[in-house]
PDB file of C-alpha atoms in Angstrom:
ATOM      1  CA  UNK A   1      49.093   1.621   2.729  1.00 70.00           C
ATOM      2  CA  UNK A   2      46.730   0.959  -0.293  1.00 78.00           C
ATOM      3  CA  UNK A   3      45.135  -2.304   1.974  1.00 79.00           C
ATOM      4  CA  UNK A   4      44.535   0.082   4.801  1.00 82.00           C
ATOM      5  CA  UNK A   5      42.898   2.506   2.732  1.00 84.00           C
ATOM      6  CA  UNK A   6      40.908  -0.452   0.910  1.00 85.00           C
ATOM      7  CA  UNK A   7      39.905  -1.797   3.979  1.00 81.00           C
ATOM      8  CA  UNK A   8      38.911   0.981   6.132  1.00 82.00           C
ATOM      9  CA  UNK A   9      36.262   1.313   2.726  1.00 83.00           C
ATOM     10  CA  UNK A  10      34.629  -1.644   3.813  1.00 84.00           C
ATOM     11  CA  UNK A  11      32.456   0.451   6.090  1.00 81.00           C
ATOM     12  CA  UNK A  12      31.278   2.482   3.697  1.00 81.00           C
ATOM     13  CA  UNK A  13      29.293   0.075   1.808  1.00 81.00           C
ATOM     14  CA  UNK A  14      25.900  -2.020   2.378  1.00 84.00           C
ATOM     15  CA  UNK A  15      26.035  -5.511   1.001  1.00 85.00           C
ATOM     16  CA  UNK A  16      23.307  -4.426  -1.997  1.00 85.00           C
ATOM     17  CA  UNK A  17      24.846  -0.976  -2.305  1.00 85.00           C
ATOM     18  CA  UNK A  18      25.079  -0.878  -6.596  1.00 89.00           C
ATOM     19  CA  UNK A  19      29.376  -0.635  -6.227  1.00 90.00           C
ATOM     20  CA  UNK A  20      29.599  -3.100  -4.141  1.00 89.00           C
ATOM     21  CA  UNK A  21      30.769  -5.619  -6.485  1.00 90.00           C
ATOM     22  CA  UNK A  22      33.450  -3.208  -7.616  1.00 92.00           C
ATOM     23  CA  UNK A  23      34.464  -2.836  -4.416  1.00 90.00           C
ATOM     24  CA  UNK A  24      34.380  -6.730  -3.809  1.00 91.00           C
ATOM     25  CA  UNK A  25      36.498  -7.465  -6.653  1.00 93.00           C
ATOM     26  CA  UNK A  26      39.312  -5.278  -5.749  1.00 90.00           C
ATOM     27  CA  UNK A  27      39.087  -6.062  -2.360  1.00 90.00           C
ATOM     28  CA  UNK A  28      39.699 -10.048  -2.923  1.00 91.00           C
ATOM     29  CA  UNK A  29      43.215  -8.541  -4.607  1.00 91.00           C
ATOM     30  CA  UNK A  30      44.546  -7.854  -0.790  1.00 88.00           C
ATOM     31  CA  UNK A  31      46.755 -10.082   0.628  1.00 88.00           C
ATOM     32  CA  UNK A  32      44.930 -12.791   3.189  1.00 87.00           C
ATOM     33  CA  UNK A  33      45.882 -11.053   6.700  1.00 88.00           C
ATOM     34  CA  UNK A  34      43.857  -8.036   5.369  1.00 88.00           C
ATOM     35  CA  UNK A  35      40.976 -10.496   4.360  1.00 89.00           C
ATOM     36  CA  UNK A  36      41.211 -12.137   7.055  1.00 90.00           C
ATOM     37  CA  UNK A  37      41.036  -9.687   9.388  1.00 88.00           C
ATOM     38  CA  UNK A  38      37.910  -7.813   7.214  1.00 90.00           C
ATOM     39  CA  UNK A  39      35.433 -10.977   6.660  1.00 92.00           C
ATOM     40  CA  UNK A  40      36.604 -13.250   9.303  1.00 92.00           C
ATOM     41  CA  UNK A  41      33.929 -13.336  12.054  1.00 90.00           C
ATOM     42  CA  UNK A  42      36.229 -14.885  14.632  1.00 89.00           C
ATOM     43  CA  UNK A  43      38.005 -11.872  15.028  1.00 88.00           C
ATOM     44  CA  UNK A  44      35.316  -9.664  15.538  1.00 88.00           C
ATOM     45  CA  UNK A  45      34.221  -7.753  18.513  1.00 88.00           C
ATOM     46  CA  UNK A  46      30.530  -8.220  17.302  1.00 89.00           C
ATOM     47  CA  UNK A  47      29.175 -10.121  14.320  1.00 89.00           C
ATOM     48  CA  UNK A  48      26.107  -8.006  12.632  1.00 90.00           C
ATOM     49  CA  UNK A  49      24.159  -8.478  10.157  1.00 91.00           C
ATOM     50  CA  UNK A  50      25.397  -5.778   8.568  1.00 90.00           C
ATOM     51  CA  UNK A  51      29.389  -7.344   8.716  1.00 92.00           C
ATOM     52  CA  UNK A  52      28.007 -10.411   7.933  1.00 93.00           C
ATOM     53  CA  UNK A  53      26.736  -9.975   4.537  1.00 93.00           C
ATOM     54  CA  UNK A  54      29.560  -8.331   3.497  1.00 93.00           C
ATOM     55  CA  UNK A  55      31.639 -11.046   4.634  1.00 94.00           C
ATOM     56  CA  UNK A  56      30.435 -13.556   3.223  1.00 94.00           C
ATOM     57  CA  UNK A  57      29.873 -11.130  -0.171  1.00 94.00           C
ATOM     58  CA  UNK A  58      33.758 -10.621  -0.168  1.00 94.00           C
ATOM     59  CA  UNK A  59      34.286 -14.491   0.777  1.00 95.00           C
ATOM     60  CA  UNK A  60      32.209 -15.852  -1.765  1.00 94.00           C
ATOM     61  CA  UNK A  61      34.253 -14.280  -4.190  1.00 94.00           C
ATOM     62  CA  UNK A  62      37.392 -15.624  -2.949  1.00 93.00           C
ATOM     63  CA  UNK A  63      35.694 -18.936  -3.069  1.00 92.00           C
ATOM     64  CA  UNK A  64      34.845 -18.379  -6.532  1.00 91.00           C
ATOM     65  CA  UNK A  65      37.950 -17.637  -7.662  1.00 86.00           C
ATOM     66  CA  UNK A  66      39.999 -20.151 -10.095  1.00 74.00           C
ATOM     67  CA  UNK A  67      43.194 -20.161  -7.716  1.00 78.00           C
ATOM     68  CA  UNK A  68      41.036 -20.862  -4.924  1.00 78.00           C
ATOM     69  CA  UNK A  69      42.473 -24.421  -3.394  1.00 83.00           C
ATOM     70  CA  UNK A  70      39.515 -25.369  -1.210  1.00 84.00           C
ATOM     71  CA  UNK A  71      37.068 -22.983  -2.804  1.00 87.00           C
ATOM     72  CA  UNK A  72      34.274 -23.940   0.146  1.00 92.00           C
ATOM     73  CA  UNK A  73      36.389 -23.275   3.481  1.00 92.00           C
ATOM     74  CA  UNK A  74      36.037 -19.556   2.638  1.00 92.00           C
ATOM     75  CA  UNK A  75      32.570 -20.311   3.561  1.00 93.00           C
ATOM     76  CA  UNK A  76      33.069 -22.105   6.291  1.00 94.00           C
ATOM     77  CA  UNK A  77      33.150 -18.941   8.989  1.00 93.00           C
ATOM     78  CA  UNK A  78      30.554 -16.925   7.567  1.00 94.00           C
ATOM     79  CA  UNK A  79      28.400 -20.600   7.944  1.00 95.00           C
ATOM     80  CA  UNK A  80      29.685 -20.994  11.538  1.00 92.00           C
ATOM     81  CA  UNK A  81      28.559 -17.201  12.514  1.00 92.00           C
ATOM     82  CA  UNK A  82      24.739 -17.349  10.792  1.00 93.00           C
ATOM     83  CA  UNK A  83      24.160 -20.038  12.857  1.00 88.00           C
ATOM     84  CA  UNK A  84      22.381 -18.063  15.414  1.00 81.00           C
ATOM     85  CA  UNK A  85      21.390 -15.261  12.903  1.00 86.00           C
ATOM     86  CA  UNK A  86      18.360 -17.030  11.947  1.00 86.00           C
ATOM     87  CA  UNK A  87      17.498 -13.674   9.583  1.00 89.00           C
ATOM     88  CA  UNK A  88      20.759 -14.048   7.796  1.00 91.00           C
ATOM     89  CA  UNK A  89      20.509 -17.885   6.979  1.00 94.00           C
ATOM     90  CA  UNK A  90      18.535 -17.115   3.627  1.00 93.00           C
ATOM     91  CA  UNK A  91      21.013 -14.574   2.288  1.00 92.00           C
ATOM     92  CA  UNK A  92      23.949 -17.127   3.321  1.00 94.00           C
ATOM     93  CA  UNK A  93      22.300 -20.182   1.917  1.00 96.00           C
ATOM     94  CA  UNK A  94      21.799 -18.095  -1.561  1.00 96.00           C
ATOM     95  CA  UNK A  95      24.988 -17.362  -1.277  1.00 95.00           C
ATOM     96  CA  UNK A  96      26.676 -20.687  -0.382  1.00 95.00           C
ATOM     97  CA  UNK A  97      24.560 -21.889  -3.589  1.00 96.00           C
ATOM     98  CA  UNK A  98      26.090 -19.835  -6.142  1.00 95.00           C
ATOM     99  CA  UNK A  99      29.737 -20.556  -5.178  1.00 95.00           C
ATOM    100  CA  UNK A 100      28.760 -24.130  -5.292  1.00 94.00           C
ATOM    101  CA  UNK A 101      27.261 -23.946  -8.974  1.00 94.00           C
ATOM    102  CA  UNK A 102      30.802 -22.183  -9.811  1.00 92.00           C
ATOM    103  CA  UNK A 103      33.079 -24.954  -8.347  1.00 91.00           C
ATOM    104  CA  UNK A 104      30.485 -28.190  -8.506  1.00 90.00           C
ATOM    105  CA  UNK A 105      33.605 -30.438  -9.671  1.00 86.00           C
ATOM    106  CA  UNK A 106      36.293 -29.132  -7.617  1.00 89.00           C
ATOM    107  CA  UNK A 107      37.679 -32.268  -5.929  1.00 87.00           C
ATOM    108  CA  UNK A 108      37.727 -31.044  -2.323  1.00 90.00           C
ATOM    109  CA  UNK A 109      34.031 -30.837  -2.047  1.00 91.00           C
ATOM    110  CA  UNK A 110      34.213 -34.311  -0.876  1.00 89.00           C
ATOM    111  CA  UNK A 111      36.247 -33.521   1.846  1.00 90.00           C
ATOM    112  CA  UNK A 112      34.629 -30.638   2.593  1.00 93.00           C
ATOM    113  CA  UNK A 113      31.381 -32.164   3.199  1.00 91.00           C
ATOM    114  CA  UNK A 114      32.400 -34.765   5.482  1.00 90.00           C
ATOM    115  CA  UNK A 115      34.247 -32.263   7.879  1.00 92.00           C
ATOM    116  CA  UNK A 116      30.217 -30.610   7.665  1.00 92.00           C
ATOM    117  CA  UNK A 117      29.049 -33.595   8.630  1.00 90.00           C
ATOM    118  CA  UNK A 118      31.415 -34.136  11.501  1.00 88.00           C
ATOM    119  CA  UNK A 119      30.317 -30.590  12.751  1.00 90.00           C
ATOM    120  CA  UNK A 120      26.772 -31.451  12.485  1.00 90.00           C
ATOM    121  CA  UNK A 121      27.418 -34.403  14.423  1.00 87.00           C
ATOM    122  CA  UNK A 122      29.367 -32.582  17.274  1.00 86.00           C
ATOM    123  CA  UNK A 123      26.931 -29.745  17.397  1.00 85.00           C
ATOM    124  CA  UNK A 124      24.128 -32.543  18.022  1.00 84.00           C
ATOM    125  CA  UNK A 125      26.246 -34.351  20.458  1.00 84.00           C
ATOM    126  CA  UNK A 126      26.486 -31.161  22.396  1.00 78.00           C
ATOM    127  CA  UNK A 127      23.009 -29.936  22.155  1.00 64.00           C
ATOM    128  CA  UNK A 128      22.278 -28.143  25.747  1.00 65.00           C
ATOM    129  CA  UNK A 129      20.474 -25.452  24.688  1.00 64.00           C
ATOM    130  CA  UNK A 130      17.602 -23.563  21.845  1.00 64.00           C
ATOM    131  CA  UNK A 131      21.840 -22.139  20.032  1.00 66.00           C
ATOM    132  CA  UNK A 132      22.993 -25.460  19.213  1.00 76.00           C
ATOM    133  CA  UNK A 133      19.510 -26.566  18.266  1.00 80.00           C
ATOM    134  CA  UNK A 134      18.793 -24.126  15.912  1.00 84.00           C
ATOM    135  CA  UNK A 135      22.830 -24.512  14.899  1.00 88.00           C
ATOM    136  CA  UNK A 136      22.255 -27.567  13.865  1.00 89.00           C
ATOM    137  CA  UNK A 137      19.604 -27.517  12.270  1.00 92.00           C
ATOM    138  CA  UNK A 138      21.044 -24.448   9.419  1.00 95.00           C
ATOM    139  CA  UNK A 139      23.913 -26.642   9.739  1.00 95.00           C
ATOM    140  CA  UNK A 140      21.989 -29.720   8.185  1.00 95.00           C
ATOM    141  CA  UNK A 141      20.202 -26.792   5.919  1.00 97.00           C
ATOM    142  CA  UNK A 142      23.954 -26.093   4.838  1.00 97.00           C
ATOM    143  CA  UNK A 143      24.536 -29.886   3.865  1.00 96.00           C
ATOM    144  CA  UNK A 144      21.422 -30.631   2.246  1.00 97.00           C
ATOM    145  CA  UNK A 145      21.468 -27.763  -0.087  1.00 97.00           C
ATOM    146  CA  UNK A 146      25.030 -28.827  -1.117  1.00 96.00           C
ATOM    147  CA  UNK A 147      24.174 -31.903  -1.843  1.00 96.00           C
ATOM    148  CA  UNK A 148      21.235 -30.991  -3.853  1.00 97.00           C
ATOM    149  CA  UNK A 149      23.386 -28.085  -5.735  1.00 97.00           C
ATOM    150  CA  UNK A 150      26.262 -30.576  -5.720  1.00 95.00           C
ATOM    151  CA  UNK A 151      24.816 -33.122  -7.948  1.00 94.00           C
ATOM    152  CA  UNK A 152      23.160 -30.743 -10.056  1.00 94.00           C
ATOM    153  CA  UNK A 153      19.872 -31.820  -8.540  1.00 95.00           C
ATOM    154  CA  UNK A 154      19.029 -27.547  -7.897  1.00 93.00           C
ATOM    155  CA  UNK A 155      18.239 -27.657 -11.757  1.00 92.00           C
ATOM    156  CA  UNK A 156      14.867 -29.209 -10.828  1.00 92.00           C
ATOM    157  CA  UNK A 157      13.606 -26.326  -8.921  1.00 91.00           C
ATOM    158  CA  UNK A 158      12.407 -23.166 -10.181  1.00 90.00           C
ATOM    159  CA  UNK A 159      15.575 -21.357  -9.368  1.00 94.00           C
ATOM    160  CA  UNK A 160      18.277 -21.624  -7.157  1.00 94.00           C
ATOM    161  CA  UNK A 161      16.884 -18.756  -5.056  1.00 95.00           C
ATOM    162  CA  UNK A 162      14.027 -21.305  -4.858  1.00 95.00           C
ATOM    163  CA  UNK A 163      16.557 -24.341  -3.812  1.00 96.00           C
ATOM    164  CA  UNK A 164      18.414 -21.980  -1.140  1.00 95.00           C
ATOM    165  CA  UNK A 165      15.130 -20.381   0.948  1.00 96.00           C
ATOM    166  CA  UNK A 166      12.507 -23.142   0.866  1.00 95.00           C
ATOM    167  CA  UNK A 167      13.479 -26.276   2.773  1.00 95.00           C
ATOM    168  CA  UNK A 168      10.748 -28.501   1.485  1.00 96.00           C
ATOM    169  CA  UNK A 169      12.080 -28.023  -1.786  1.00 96.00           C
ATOM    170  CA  UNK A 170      15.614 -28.772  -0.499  1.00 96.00           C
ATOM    171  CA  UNK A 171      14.318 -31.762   1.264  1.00 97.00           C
ATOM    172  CA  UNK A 172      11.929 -33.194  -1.883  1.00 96.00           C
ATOM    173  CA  UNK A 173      15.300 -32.837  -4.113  1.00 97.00           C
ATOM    174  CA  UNK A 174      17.873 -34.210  -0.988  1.00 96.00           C
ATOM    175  CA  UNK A 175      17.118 -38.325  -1.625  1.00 96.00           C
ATOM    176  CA  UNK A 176      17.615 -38.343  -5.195  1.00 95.00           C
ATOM    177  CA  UNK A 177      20.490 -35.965  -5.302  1.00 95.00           C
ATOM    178  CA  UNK A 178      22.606 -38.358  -2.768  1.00 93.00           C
ATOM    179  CA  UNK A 179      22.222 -41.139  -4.704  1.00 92.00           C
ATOM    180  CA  UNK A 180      23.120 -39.307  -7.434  1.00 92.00           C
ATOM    181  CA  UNK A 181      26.074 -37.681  -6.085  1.00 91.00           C
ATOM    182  CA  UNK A 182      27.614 -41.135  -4.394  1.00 89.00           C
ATOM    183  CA  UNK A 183      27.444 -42.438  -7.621  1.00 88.00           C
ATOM    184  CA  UNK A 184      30.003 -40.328  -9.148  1.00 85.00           C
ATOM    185  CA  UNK A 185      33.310 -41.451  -8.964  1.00 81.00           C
ATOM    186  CA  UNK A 186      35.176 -38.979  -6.323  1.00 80.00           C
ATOM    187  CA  UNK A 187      32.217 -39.055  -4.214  1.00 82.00           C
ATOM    188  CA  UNK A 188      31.868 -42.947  -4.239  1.00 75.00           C
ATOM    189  CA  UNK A 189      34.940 -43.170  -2.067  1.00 73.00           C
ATOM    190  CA  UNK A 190      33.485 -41.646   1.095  1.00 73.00           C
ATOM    191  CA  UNK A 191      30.528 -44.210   1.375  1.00 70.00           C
ATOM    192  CA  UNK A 192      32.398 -46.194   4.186  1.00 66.00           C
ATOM    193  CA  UNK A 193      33.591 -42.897   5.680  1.00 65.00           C
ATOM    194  CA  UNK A 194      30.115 -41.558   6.600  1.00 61.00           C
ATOM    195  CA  UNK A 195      29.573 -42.969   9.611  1.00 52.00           C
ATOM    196  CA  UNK A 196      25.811 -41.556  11.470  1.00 49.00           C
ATOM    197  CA  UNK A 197      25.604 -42.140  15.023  1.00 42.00           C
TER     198      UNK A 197
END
């Protein structure tokens, strides 16, 4: 009963409203069906703006959370639905880069990143139309800025706000953050993986 009650809150609230973050960090207490069924886009009749910032408020959370096992696949939906929200890549991209600063070392990043690189690939593969073009193109926003924030790279900007909304400063930072990340030791082992057709 308490998880209905929490849920049916959810409405309530704007992503910036000042008890938000209260209401976020009871919220990520539920059990998953009930957070699933809250942030997941997929089940949605609509995704808005609106849903979507609280989603992927609520979802970064979970992410960021020490039990987390695959802290970034909580992401990976609210990614998936901005994709065609151009005006809510910014606020996911800011978002995407705190989570990563919390869990930089956890060792399914790796993994993670290649299954965002087979996405990209598919969504390019499939390109018909101005959807998948611009999808692919936050897409390789997405990977870029976690490979910058990744290898700690993001400490050369002026702020991570900075790394997440300006793309010339993701792309000036990209090079030298790949190198740098491949070079660590659980990241060397995907070299021969990445495969770009």
């Amino acid at each position: 009963m308490l998880s209905l009650v929490i849920e049916g809150m959810l409405g309530n609230f704007e992503a910036d409203h000042e008890f938000f973050p209260a209401y976020v960090e009871c919220a990520v207490e539920l059990p998953t069906k009930y957070l699933e069924r809250m942030t997941s886009p997929s089940v949605w009749w609509e995704v808005t703006p609106h849903k979507l910032r609280q989603s992927v408020g609520i979802r970064s959370a979970l992410a960021r959370r020490a039990d987390s096992e695959v802290p970034l696949v909580w992401l990976n939906e609210c990614i998936d639905a901005t994709a065609t929200l151009t005006g809510e890549q910014s606020t996911v991209l800011l978002n995407i880069a705190i989570v990563m600063c919390d869990c930089r070392d956890h060792e399914t990043n790796c993994r993670w990143a290649l299954e965002l690189l087979g996405q990209i690939q598919s969504v390019i593969n499939n390109k018909t139309n101005r959807d998948s073009q611009q999808a692919s193109l936050f897409l390789c926003d997405v990977f870029i800025l976690s490979v910058v924030v990744l290898s700690g790279y993001n400490c050369l900007a002026l702020s991570l706000e900075n790394v997440s909304y300006s793309r010339e400063t993701r792309l000036q930072l990209f090079p030298h953050a790949l190198v740098n990340l491949l070079a660590c030791e659980q990241w060397s082992s995907i070299t021969n993986q990445v495969s770009w057709k």
